[in-house]
Amino acid sequence: MILQALYSYYKTLQDQEDNCLPREEYSSAEVSFEIYLSESGEVTSVRPYTDEKGKNIRLTFNVPKQAKRSGTGAKPYFLCDKADYLFGSALSMREQSRIGMQQLCHHVLQYCTSHSPEIRALHAFVSQSPEQLAAQLDAVTNEEIRDMLRKGGLCVLKYAPTGRFLHDDSLIKRTWERYYHGQKNEGTNDEKQMCLISGEMIPKHEIARLHPSIKNVLGAQSSGAAIVSFNKDSFCSYGRKQSYNAPASQEAADAYGYVLNKFLADPDHRIRMNDTTVVFWAETAPEREQSLFALLFQGEMDEASEYEQEDAENVRTRVKNALVRIQHGQTFKETFKDMDMNTRFYVLGLSPNAARLSVRFWYTGTLGEIGERMWQHYKDLSITGLDRAPTVRQLLREIAVGHDWGKIPPNMEGQLVRSILHGLPYSSAIFAQLINRIRSETDDPKKNQYKIGPLRAAMIKAYLIRKARHNDDQSLEGELTMSLNENSTSTPYHLGRLFACLEKTQLNALGQGINASIRDRFWGAASASPATVFPRLISLSRHHIAKDDKWGRYNDDQIQKVMNALPEVFPRRLTLEEQGMFALGYYHQRQSFYNPNQSKQVKEGTEHE
């Protein structure tokens, strides 16, 4: 399904970008150098590609077909290859590679029906001795350029008198195409097999032995990694080797490889989250729908430039203000009524695995389906104190040690995205990690990081409400409101409220400058084993109340109100999910101290639908 969708998009691109896509006889390659040849085939210049700051870059060209290399033997490419194939021992590299290149060029040029200055220059270059090449390179390059050539990178050949690439010369192109089809037509009497991507019956010799390398996946090899490969006998069957176990035509393999590499190189189709690279695309290419999908999942939303006026109805602003719109009862379709809800999207999550790629998740659905699930995700996260819709990246940082993006446990991002796209409860592993972070961390106001802030409270609420919905627990789902719910029947929730009241009582009596509050000292024990801690904290609060002439009576009333909602005996243990309810009650109660009127707001109709 994945490869078929990519192949189908390639066919769509063929109708839209006839001049941009490589034809069957060609492939796309990232090139680092261009080599200039004179009329006599001598090297007159070697130029690396650089940007405005002088940094080395690669440019993409459509060059004669380049099959994936494997093994240790010489496997040359025509007109575009690495320096060891073009120069061999002239650069103190493998001469055997250059011999392979010479044999390929002589074989290709046998299909040439006429001659031109470009053909003669190419033939002369190929025929030169290593000593001649070494002398030419010493004359036109310095040691720095030669070192860059030795380190790798593809080179293309240019005809110096005209400045045209040899692979763009019409006569050389016709020569290459005749050679390519001549090689392809060998063995046309082979038995035929079905291509698992296109569904066509093809001769056995047209099956791709190796699939293309996929590049730009975070953490994978820079030279690329395989998404389809067989490297152990246990993966093979019926005596077939490598990719013959999953037959696909070379054309189809090159097509899906071209499209996937195109998406991975384009930030508008790619999101990177920890060790997972997410690629997404639509069957068609509507710009507004594409931008909406990117913003729904984007790692960081760029702020508008100083020249860009933020339009209240543009896509970016509508996504940022999703929580406000949800609180006012707007649905996804009402918010994005100018979008085509039937546009079909594909989402693919890839992670590195040595020289191969692992598929973390795969999802396909219409914009309307994905949008409604993302909107439900935002609704579940809605909580007082959270004004803007958080991105997936921002949520994942809340479960990382020290909010360090590089310390997010593996697999978490894939689990979260999968839950959002499929409308499933969030992973219990994510919830457990979140509770551990709340228990072990302290506030750091300078970095705007808090033990239990709006994002963490929102994640707890969303986890609990999605699990309740999945289990059809309407009672619990109704209790999980956006703001303080004094009518809740949950004992852990009211214990969290009580803890917030006790903390406020201490801070009002002793001041904000104390070394450690009861939250710093007793959070872990209070949230896990209330019966061992709360009697002591309540006794301590009596001293704080007696000492505080300004807030003592008010805090005492607040404590009594919460105590009235609790059973006579404190529970001995709280489960992990009950600890989440404890944290949610604590957060809601603290927010109510700063917004006393919030309890009068409409709750279940506006706060949670």
Coordinates of C-alpha atoms in Angstrom, one line a residue:
M1 CA 0.0 0.0 0.0
I2 CA 2.8 2.4 0.9
L3 CA 4.8 1.9 -2.3
Q4 CA 1.7 1.8 -4.4
A5 CA 0.6 5.2 -3.1
L6 CA 4.1 6.6 -3.9
Y7 CA 4.0 5.1 -7.3
S8 CA 0.6 6.5 -8.0
Y9 CA 1.8 10.0 -7.0
Y10 CA 4.7 9.6 -9.4
K11 CA 2.2 9.0 -12.2
T12 CA 0.3 12.1 -11.1
L13 CA 3.6 14.1 -11.3
Q14 CA 4.2 12.8 -14.8
D15 CA 1.0 14.6 -15.9
Q16 CA 2.0 17.8 -14.1
E17 CA 5.8 18.1 -14.4
D18 CA 6.8 16.5 -17.7
N19 CA 10.1 18.3 -17.9
C20 CA 11.1 17.8 -14.2
L21 CA 10.8 14.1 -13.8
P22 CA 13.5 11.8 -15.0
R23 CA 12.5 9.5 -17.8
E24 CA 12.9 5.7 -17.6
E25 CA 16.5 5.9 -18.9
Y26 CA 17.5 8.5 -16.3
S27 CA 17.5 9.0 -12.6
S28 CA 17.9 12.0 -10.2
A29 CA 21.3 12.4 -8.6
E30 CA 22.8 14.9 -6.1
V31 CA 26.1 16.3 -7.6
S32 CA 29.0 18.0 -5.8
F33 CA 31.4 18.8 -8.6
E34 CA 31.5 19.7 -12.3
I35 CA 34.5 18.7 -14.4
Y36 CA 35.3 20.8 -17.5
L37 CA 36.7 19.0 -20.6
S38 CA 38.4 20.7 -23.5
E39 CA 37.9 19.7 -27.2
S40 CA 40.8 17.3 -26.8
G41 CA 39.3 15.7 -23.6
E42 CA 41.7 17.3 -21.2
V43 CA 40.6 18.5 -17.8
T44 CA 40.6 22.3 -17.7
S45 CA 38.8 23.0 -14.4
V46 CA 37.2 21.3 -11.4
R47 CA 34.6 23.3 -9.6
P48 CA 32.8 22.3 -6.4
Y49 CA 29.3 23.6 -5.8
T50 CA 29.1 26.1 -3.0
D51 CA 26.5 28.5 -1.6
E52 CA 26.8 32.2 -1.1
K53 CA 28.7 31.7 2.2
G54 CA 31.2 29.3 0.5
K55 CA 29.7 26.2 2.1
N56 CA 29.7 23.0 0.0
I57 CA 26.3 22.0 -1.4
R58 CA 24.9 19.5 -3.8
L59 CA 22.8 20.2 -6.8
T60 CA 20.3 17.8 -8.3
F61 CA 20.4 16.7 -12.0
N62 CA 18.7 14.1 -14.1
V63 CA 21.6 11.9 -15.3
P64 CA 21.9 8.5 -17.1
K65 CA 20.3 5.8 -15.0
Q66 CA 22.2 5.0 -11.8
A67 CA 21.4 1.6 -10.3
K68 CA 22.0 1.0 -6.6
R69 CA 25.5 -0.2 -5.9
S70 CA 26.2 -3.2 -3.7
G71 CA 29.3 -5.4 -3.0
T72 CA 32.9 -4.4 -3.5
G73 CA 33.3 -4.7 -7.3
A74 CA 33.6 -1.8 -9.6
K75 CA 30.1 -0.6 -10.7
P76 CA 30.5 2.6 -12.8
Y77 CA 27.9 5.1 -13.8
F78 CA 27.8 6.9 -17.2
L79 CA 28.8 10.6 -17.2
C80 CA 28.1 11.1 -13.5
D81 CA 30.2 9.3 -10.9
K82 CA 32.6 9.7 -8.0
A83 CA 36.2 10.7 -8.5
D84 CA 37.7 7.2 -8.1
Y85 CA 35.7 6.1 -11.2
L86 CA 36.6 9.2 -13.2
F87 CA 40.3 9.6 -12.2
G88 CA 41.4 6.4 -10.5
S89 CA 45.1 6.3 -9.6
A90 CA 45.5 9.8 -10.9
L91 CA 44.1 10.8 -7.5
S92 CA 45.8 7.9 -5.7
M93 CA 42.5 6.0 -5.7
R94 CA 41.5 2.6 -7.2
E95 CA 42.5 2.3 -10.8
Q96 CA 40.2 -0.7 -11.1
S97 CA 37.2 1.7 -10.7
R98 CA 38.4 3.8 -13.6
I99 CA 39.0 0.7 -15.8
G100 CA 35.3 -0.2 -15.1
M101 CA 34.3 3.3 -16.2
Q102 CA 36.4 3.0 -19.4
Q103 CA 34.8 -0.3 -20.3
L104 CA 31.2 1.1 -19.7
C105 CA 31.9 4.2 -21.8
H106 CA 33.4 2.3 -24.7
H107 CA 30.4 -0.1 -24.6
V108 CA 27.9 2.8 -24.6
L109 CA 29.7 4.7 -27.4
Q110 CA 29.4 1.7 -29.6
Y111 CA 25.8 2.6 -30.0
C112 CA 26.7 6.1 -31.4
T113 CA 25.7 6.5 -35.0
S114 CA 27.6 9.7 -35.7
H115 CA 30.3 11.9 -34.2
S116 CA 30.4 15.3 -32.6
P117 CA 33.0 17.5 -30.8
E118 CA 31.4 16.4 -27.5
I119 CA 31.6 12.7 -28.4
R120 CA 35.2 13.1 -29.4
A121 CA 36.1 15.0 -26.2
L122 CA 34.4 12.3 -24.1
H123 CA 36.2 9.5 -25.9
A124 CA 39.5 11.3 -25.5
F125 CA 39.0 11.8 -21.8
V126 CA 38.2 8.1 -21.3
S127 CA 41.2 7.0 -23.2
Q128 CA 43.8 9.1 -21.3
S129 CA 46.5 7.4 -19.1
P130 CA 46.6 7.9 -15.3
E131 CA 49.8 9.9 -15.8
Q132 CA 48.2 12.3 -18.2
L133 CA 45.2 12.8 -15.9
A134 CA 47.4 13.4 -12.9
A135 CA 49.4 16.1 -14.7
Q136 CA 46.2 17.9 -15.7
L137 CA 44.7 17.7 -12.2
D138 CA 47.9 19.1 -10.7
A139 CA 47.8 22.0 -13.2
V140 CA 44.2 23.1 -12.7
T141 CA 43.5 22.1 -9.0
N142 CA 45.1 22.7 -5.6
E143 CA 45.5 20.1 -2.9
E144 CA 42.3 21.2 -1.1
I145 CA 40.2 20.5 -4.2
R146 CA 41.9 17.1 -4.7
D147 CA 41.2 16.2 -1.1
M148 CA 37.5 17.1 -1.5
L149 CA 37.3 14.8 -4.6
R150 CA 38.9 11.9 -2.6
K151 CA 36.3 12.3 0.2
G152 CA 33.5 11.5 -2.2
G153 CA 30.6 13.3 -4.0
L154 CA 29.4 12.8 -7.6
C155 CA 30.9 14.7 -10.5
V156 CA 29.3 15.6 -13.8
L157 CA 31.2 16.4 -17.0
K158 CA 30.9 19.6 -18.9
Y159 CA 32.1 20.5 -22.4
A160 CA 34.2 23.6 -21.8
P161 CA 33.9 25.3 -25.2
T162 CA 30.0 25.5 -24.8
G163 CA 29.6 25.1 -21.1
R164 CA 26.9 22.4 -21.6
F165 CA 26.7 19.3 -19.6
L166 CA 27.6 16.2 -21.6
H167 CA 24.5 14.4 -20.2
D168 CA 22.3 17.1 -21.8
D169 CA 23.9 16.7 -25.3
S170 CA 21.2 15.4 -27.6
L171 CA 23.5 13.0 -29.5
I172 CA 25.0 11.5 -26.3
K173 CA 21.4 11.2 -24.8
R174 CA 20.3 9.2 -27.9
T175 CA 23.4 7.0 -27.7
W176 CA 22.7 6.3 -24.0
E177 CA 19.0 5.5 -24.6
R178 CA 19.9 3.0 -27.3
Y179 CA 22.4 1.4 -25.0
Y180 CA 19.9 1.3 -22.1
H181 CA 17.1 -0.3 -24.1
G182 CA 19.5 -2.7 -25.7
Q183 CA 20.5 -3.9 -22.3
K184 CA 16.9 -3.9 -21.1
N185 CA 15.7 -6.0 -24.1
E186 CA 18.2 -8.8 -23.4
G187 CA 16.4 -11.8 -22.2
T188 CA 12.9 -10.7 -23.3
N189 CA 12.0 -14.4 -23.4
D190 CA 12.4 -14.7 -19.7
E191 CA 9.5 -16.0 -17.6
K192 CA 7.3 -13.2 -16.4
Q193 CA 6.4 -12.2 -12.9
M194 CA 3.9 -9.7 -11.5
C195 CA 5.2 -6.4 -10.2
L196 CA 3.8 -6.1 -6.7
I197 CA 3.7 -2.3 -7.0
S198 CA 2.2 -1.7 -10.5
G199 CA 0.4 -5.0 -10.9
E200 CA 1.9 -5.5 -14.4
M201 CA 3.5 -8.7 -15.6
I202 CA 7.1 -8.1 -16.4
P203 CA 10.1 -10.2 -17.6
K204 CA 12.2 -11.5 -14.8
H205 CA 15.2 -9.5 -15.9
E206 CA 13.3 -6.3 -15.4
I207 CA 12.8 -7.0 -11.7
A208 CA 14.8 -4.6 -9.4
R209 CA 17.5 -6.6 -7.7
L210 CA 18.1 -3.7 -5.3
H211 CA 15.7 -1.0 -4.4
P212 CA 16.7 2.7 -4.3
S213 CA 18.3 4.3 -1.3
I214 CA 16.1 6.7 0.7
K215 CA 17.9 9.8 2.0
N216 CA 17.2 12.6 4.5
V217 CA 15.7 10.3 7.1
L218 CA 16.9 11.6 10.5
G219 CA 19.6 9.3 12.0
A220 CA 20.0 7.2 8.9
Q221 CA 23.2 6.9 6.8
S222 CA 23.8 10.1 4.8
S223 CA 24.3 7.9 1.7
G224 CA 20.8 6.6 2.1
A225 CA 19.0 3.6 3.6
A226 CA 16.7 0.9 2.1
I227 CA 13.1 0.6 2.8
V228 CA 12.9 -2.7 1.0
S229 CA 15.8 -5.2 1.4
F230 CA 16.5 -8.8 2.2
N231 CA 19.9 -9.5 3.8
K232 CA 19.5 -12.8 5.7
D233 CA 18.5 -16.2 4.6
S234 CA 15.7 -16.3 7.2
F235 CA 14.0 -13.4 5.2
C236 CA 14.1 -15.3 1.9
S237 CA 11.9 -18.0 0.5
Y238 CA 11.8 -20.4 -2.5
G239 CA 15.5 -19.9 -3.1
R240 CA 15.1 -16.3 -4.1
K241 CA 17.8 -13.8 -3.2
Q242 CA 17.5 -10.1 -2.2
S243 CA 14.5 -8.1 -3.6
Y244 CA 13.4 -11.0 -5.8
N245 CA 11.5 -12.1 -2.7
A246 CA 9.2 -9.2 -3.3
P247 CA 9.3 -8.6 -7.0
A248 CA 8.9 -5.0 -8.3
S249 CA 9.9 -3.7 -11.6
Q250 CA 12.9 -1.4 -11.8
E251 CA 10.7 1.3 -13.2
A252 CA 8.3 1.1 -10.2
A253 CA 11.1 0.9 -7.7
D254 CA 12.8 4.0 -9.2
A255 CA 9.5 5.8 -9.3
Y256 CA 8.6 5.3 -5.6
G257 CA 12.3 6.1 -4.6
Y258 CA 12.2 9.4 -6.6
V259 CA 8.9 10.5 -5.0
L260 CA 9.9 9.5 -1.4
N261 CA 13.3 11.3 -1.7
K262 CA 11.5 14.3 -3.2
F263 CA 9.2 14.5 -0.2
L264 CA 12.0 13.9 2.3
A265 CA 14.0 16.8 0.8
D266 CA 11.0 19.2 1.0
P267 CA 10.2 20.7 4.4
D268 CA 6.6 21.3 3.3
H269 CA 6.2 17.5 3.2
R270 CA 8.4 16.4 6.1
I271 CA 8.4 16.7 9.8
R272 CA 11.1 15.5 12.1
M273 CA 10.3 14.4 15.6
N274 CA 13.0 12.9 17.7
D275 CA 14.1 9.7 15.9
T276 CA 11.1 9.6 13.5
T277 CA 10.8 11.4 10.2
V278 CA 7.2 11.9 9.2
V279 CA 6.3 12.3 5.5
F280 CA 2.9 13.3 4.3
W281 CA 1.3 14.1 0.9
A282 CA -2.0 14.4 -0.8
E283 CA -3.3 12.6 -3.9
T284 CA -3.5 16.0 -5.5
A285 CA -1.4 19.0 -4.5
P286 CA -3.8 21.7 -3.1
E287 CA -1.6 24.3 -1.5
R288 CA -4.0 25.4 1.3
E289 CA -4.9 21.9 2.3
Q290 CA -1.2 20.9 2.3
S291 CA -0.3 23.9 4.5
L292 CA -3.1 23.1 6.9
F293 CA -1.9 19.5 7.3
A294 CA 1.6 20.6 7.9
L295 CA 0.6 23.1 10.6
L296 CA -1.6 20.5 12.4
F297 CA 1.5 18.4 13.0
Q298 CA 4.4 20.9 12.6
G299 CA 7.2 20.6 15.1
E300 CA 7.5 24.4 15.5
M301 CA 5.3 27.1 14.1
D302 CA 7.3 30.0 12.7
E303 CA 6.1 33.4 13.8
A304 CA 4.9 35.8 11.2
S305 CA 7.6 38.1 9.8
E306 CA 7.6 41.8 10.5
Y307 CA 6.3 42.4 7.1
E308 CA 3.5 39.9 7.4
Q309 CA 0.2 41.1 8.9
E310 CA -1.5 38.3 10.8
D311 CA -4.8 37.7 9.1
A312 CA -7.4 36.3 11.6
E313 CA -8.7 34.0 8.9
N314 CA -5.4 32.6 7.5
V315 CA -4.6 29.0 8.0
R316 CA -1.8 29.5 10.5
T317 CA -3.8 31.7 12.8
R318 CA -6.8 29.4 12.8
V319 CA -4.7 26.5 13.8
K320 CA -3.0 28.5 16.6
N321 CA -6.4 29.6 17.9
A322 CA -7.9 26.2 17.8
L323 CA -8.5 26.0 21.5
V324 CA -10.3 29.3 21.6
R325 CA -12.5 28.3 18.8
I326 CA -13.3 25.0 20.5
Q327 CA -14.3 26.8 23.7
H328 CA -16.7 28.8 21.6
G329 CA -18.2 25.6 20.2
Q330 CA -16.7 25.7 16.7
T331 CA -16.2 22.4 14.8
F332 CA -13.3 21.6 12.5
K333 CA -15.5 21.9 9.4
E334 CA -16.9 25.2 10.5
T335 CA -13.4 26.6 11.2
F336 CA -12.0 25.3 7.8
K337 CA -15.1 25.5 5.7
D338 CA -13.1 26.9 2.7
M339 CA -11.0 23.6 2.5
D340 CA -11.8 20.5 0.5
M341 CA -12.6 17.9 3.1
N342 CA -12.4 15.1 0.6
T343 CA -8.7 15.6 -0.2
R344 CA -7.0 12.3 0.6
F345 CA -3.7 12.4 2.6
Y346 CA -1.1 9.8 3.3
V347 CA 1.1 9.9 6.4
L348 CA 4.3 7.7 6.7
G349 CA 6.6 7.6 9.8
L350 CA 10.1 6.3 9.2
S351 CA 13.0 5.6 11.6
P352 CA 16.6 4.5 11.0
N353 CA 17.6 0.9 11.6
A354 CA 21.3 0.5 10.7
A355 CA 21.4 0.6 6.9
R356 CA 17.7 0.1 6.6
L357 CA 14.5 2.0 7.5
S358 CA 11.7 0.9 9.8
V359 CA 8.1 1.9 9.2
R360 CA 6.8 3.4 12.5
F361 CA 3.3 4.0 11.2
W362 CA 1.3 4.4 8.1
Y363 CA -2.1 6.2 7.8
T364 CA -4.3 7.2 5.0
G365 CA -7.5 9.2 5.2
T366 CA -9.3 12.3 3.9
L367 CA -8.5 15.8 5.3
G368 CA -12.0 15.8 6.9
E369 CA -11.2 12.5 8.8
I370 CA -7.8 13.6 9.9
G371 CA -8.9 17.1 10.8
E372 CA -11.8 15.8 12.9
R373 CA -9.4 13.6 14.9
M374 CA -6.9 16.4 15.3
W375 CA -9.7 18.6 16.5
Q376 CA -10.8 16.0 19.0
H377 CA -7.2 15.8 20.2
Y378 CA -7.3 19.6 20.7
K379 CA -10.7 19.4 22.5
D380 CA -9.3 16.7 24.8
L381 CA -6.3 18.9 25.6
S382 CA -8.4 22.0 26.3
I383 CA -7.8 23.2 29.9
T384 CA -7.8 26.5 31.7
G385 CA -4.5 28.3 31.4
L386 CA -3.7 26.8 27.9
D387 CA -4.5 29.5 25.3
R388 CA -2.9 28.1 22.1
A389 CA -3.0 24.7 20.5
P390 CA 0.2 22.8 21.4
T391 CA 2.1 21.0 18.7
V392 CA 3.2 17.4 18.9
R393 CA 6.8 18.5 19.5
Q394 CA 5.7 20.7 22.4
L395 CA 3.8 17.8 24.0
L396 CA 6.7 15.4 23.6
R397 CA 9.1 17.8 25.3
E398 CA 7.0 17.6 28.5
I399 CA 8.0 13.9 28.9
A400 CA 11.7 14.5 28.3
V401 CA 14.2 14.8 31.2
G402 CA 14.8 18.5 31.7
H403 CA 12.6 19.2 28.7
D404 CA 15.5 18.2 26.5
W405 CA 14.3 17.2 23.1
G406 CA 17.2 14.7 22.7
K407 CA 16.1 12.8 25.8
I408 CA 12.6 11.8 24.7
P409 CA 12.3 8.0 25.1
P410 CA 12.3 6.1 21.8
N411 CA 9.0 5.2 20.1
M412 CA 7.1 7.9 22.0
E413 CA 6.5 10.2 19.1
G414 CA 5.3 7.4 16.9
Q415 CA 2.9 6.2 19.6
L416 CA 1.5 9.8 20.0
V417 CA 1.0 10.5 16.3
R418 CA -0.6 7.1 15.8
S419 CA -3.0 7.7 18.7
I420 CA -4.0 11.1 17.2
L421 CA -4.5 9.9 13.7
H422 CA -6.5 6.9 14.7
G423 CA -8.5 8.5 17.5
L424 CA -7.2 6.0 20.0
P425 CA -6.2 6.6 23.7
Y426 CA -2.7 7.9 24.3
S427 CA -0.1 5.3 25.1
S428 CA 0.1 4.3 28.7
A429 CA 3.9 4.5 28.4
I430 CA 3.6 8.2 27.6
F431 CA 1.4 8.7 30.6
A432 CA 3.7 6.8 32.9
Q433 CA 6.7 8.8 31.7
L434 CA 4.7 12.0 32.3
I435 CA 3.8 11.1 35.8
N436 CA 7.5 10.2 36.5
R437 CA 8.6 13.6 35.2
I438 CA 6.1 15.4 37.4
R439 CA 7.1 13.5 40.5
S440 CA 10.9 14.0 40.0
E441 CA 11.2 17.6 38.6
T442 CA 11.0 21.0 40.3
D443 CA 10.0 24.4 39.0
D444 CA 12.5 26.5 37.0
P445 CA 10.8 29.8 36.3
K446 CA 13.8 31.2 34.5
K447 CA 13.3 28.5 31.8
N448 CA 9.5 28.7 32.1
Q449 CA 9.5 25.1 33.2
Y450 CA 7.1 23.9 35.9
K451 CA 6.5 20.6 37.7
I452 CA 2.8 20.7 36.7
G453 CA 2.1 23.4 34.1
P454 CA -0.7 23.8 31.6
L455 CA 0.8 21.4 29.0
R456 CA 1.3 18.6 31.5
A457 CA -2.1 19.1 33.0
A458 CA -3.6 19.1 29.5
M459 CA -1.9 15.8 28.6
I460 CA -3.1 14.2 31.8
K461 CA -6.7 15.3 31.1
A462 CA -6.5 14.2 27.5
Y463 CA -5.1 10.8 28.4
L464 CA -7.8 10.1 31.0
I465 CA -10.7 11.4 28.9
R466 CA -9.6 9.4 25.8
K467 CA -9.3 6.2 27.8
A468 CA -12.7 6.8 29.5
R469 CA -14.2 7.4 26.0
H470 CA -12.6 4.2 24.7
N471 CA -13.9 2.2 27.7
D472 CA -17.3 3.9 27.3
D473 CA -17.0 5.3 30.9
Q474 CA -19.4 8.2 30.5
S475 CA -19.3 9.0 34.2
L476 CA -15.6 9.6 34.3
E477 CA -15.6 11.4 30.9
G478 CA -18.2 13.8 32.2
E479 CA -16.1 14.6 35.3
L480 CA -13.0 15.6 33.3
T481 CA -13.7 19.3 32.7
M482 CA -11.6 22.1 31.5
S483 CA -11.6 23.9 34.8
L484 CA -12.2 23.2 38.4
N485 CA -14.9 20.7 39.0
E486 CA -16.0 21.0 42.7
N487 CA -18.8 18.3 42.1
S488 CA -16.4 15.6 41.0
T489 CA -16.8 12.2 42.7
S490 CA -13.1 11.3 42.4
T491 CA -11.3 11.1 45.7
P492 CA -7.8 11.4 44.1
Y493 CA -9.0 14.6 42.3
H494 CA -10.1 16.2 45.6
L495 CA -6.9 15.0 47.3
G496 CA -5.0 17.0 44.6
R497 CA -7.2 20.0 45.4
L498 CA -6.5 19.6 49.1
F499 CA -2.8 19.5 48.5
A500 CA -3.0 22.8 46.5
C501 CA -4.9 24.4 49.4
L502 CA -2.4 23.2 52.0
E503 CA 0.5 24.5 49.8
K504 CA -1.2 27.9 49.5
T505 CA -1.7 28.0 53.3
Q506 CA 2.0 27.4 53.8
L507 CA 3.1 30.0 51.3
N508 CA 0.7 32.7 52.6
A509 CA 2.0 32.1 56.1
L510 CA 5.7 31.8 55.5
G511 CA 6.2 33.7 52.2
Q512 CA 7.3 32.7 48.8
G513 CA 11.0 32.8 49.8
I514 CA 11.0 29.5 51.7
N515 CA 13.7 27.0 50.7
A516 CA 11.2 24.1 50.1
S517 CA 7.4 24.0 50.0
I518 CA 5.3 21.0 50.8
R519 CA 5.1 20.4 47.1
D520 CA 8.9 20.1 46.8
R521 CA 9.1 17.8 49.9
F522 CA 5.9 15.7 49.8
W523 CA 4.5 15.6 46.3
G524 CA 5.7 12.0 45.6
A525 CA 4.4 10.6 48.8
A526 CA 1.1 12.6 48.8
S527 CA 0.2 11.5 45.3
A528 CA 1.1 7.8 45.8
S529 CA 0.3 7.0 49.4
P530 CA -2.0 9.8 50.8
A531 CA -2.7 8.1 54.1
T532 CA 0.9 8.4 55.2
V533 CA 1.3 12.1 54.5
F534 CA -2.0 14.1 54.6
P535 CA -2.6 13.7 58.4
R536 CA 0.8 15.3 59.0
L537 CA 0.2 18.1 56.4
I538 CA -3.2 18.9 57.8
S539 CA -1.7 19.2 61.3
L540 CA 1.0 21.4 60.0
S541 CA -1.6 23.6 58.3
R542 CA -3.2 24.5 61.6
H543 CA 0.1 26.2 62.6
H544 CA 0.2 28.1 59.3
I545 CA -3.4 29.2 59.7
A546 CA -2.9 30.4 63.2
K547 CA 0.2 32.4 62.1
D548 CA -1.5 34.1 59.1
D549 CA -3.8 36.9 60.1
K550 CA -4.5 38.0 56.5
W551 CA -5.3 34.8 54.7
G552 CA -5.6 32.3 57.5
R553 CA -9.4 32.2 57.8
Y554 CA -9.9 32.1 54.0
N555 CA -7.5 29.3 53.6
D556 CA -9.1 27.4 56.5
D557 CA -12.5 27.7 54.8
Q558 CA -11.0 26.4 51.5
I559 CA -9.5 23.4 53.2
Q560 CA -12.8 22.6 54.9
K561 CA -14.7 22.8 51.7
V562 CA -12.4 20.3 50.0
M563 CA -12.3 18.0 53.1
N564 CA -16.1 17.8 53.0
A565 CA -15.8 16.1 49.5
L566 CA -13.3 13.5 50.9
P567 CA -14.0 10.2 52.7
E568 CA -13.3 9.9 56.4
V569 CA -10.2 7.7 55.8
F570 CA -7.5 8.7 53.3
P571 CA -6.7 6.0 50.7
R572 CA -3.5 4.0 51.4
R573 CA -2.4 3.8 47.8
L574 CA -3.2 5.5 44.5
T575 CA -2.8 3.9 41.1
L576 CA -0.9 5.6 38.3
E577 CA -4.1 6.9 36.8
E578 CA -5.4 8.1 40.2
Q579 CA -2.1 10.0 40.6
G580 CA -3.0 11.6 37.3
M581 CA -6.4 12.7 38.7
F582 CA -4.5 14.0 41.8
A583 CA -2.2 16.1 39.6
L584 CA -5.3 17.4 37.6
G585 CA -7.1 18.3 40.8
Y586 CA -4.0 20.1 42.1
Y587 CA -3.7 22.1 38.9
H588 CA -7.4 23.0 38.7
Q589 CA -7.4 24.2 42.3
R590 CA -4.3 26.4 41.8
Q591 CA -5.7 27.9 38.7
S592 CA -8.9 28.8 40.6
F593 CA -6.8 30.8 43.0
Y594 CA -5.8 33.1 40.2
N595 CA -9.2 33.1 38.5
P596 CA -11.8 32.9 41.2
N597 CA -14.7 33.4 38.8
Q598 CA -13.9 30.4 36.6
S599 CA -16.1 28.1 38.6
K600 CA -19.0 30.2 37.5
Q601 CA -18.3 29.6 33.9
V602 CA -20.2 27.2 31.8
K603 CA -18.5 23.8 32.3
E604 CA -19.6 20.7 30.5
G605 CA -21.2 22.4 27.5
T606 CA -18.3 24.7 26.7
E607 CA -15.4 23.1 28.5
H608 CA -16.0 19.6 27.3
E609 CA -18.3 18.5 24.5

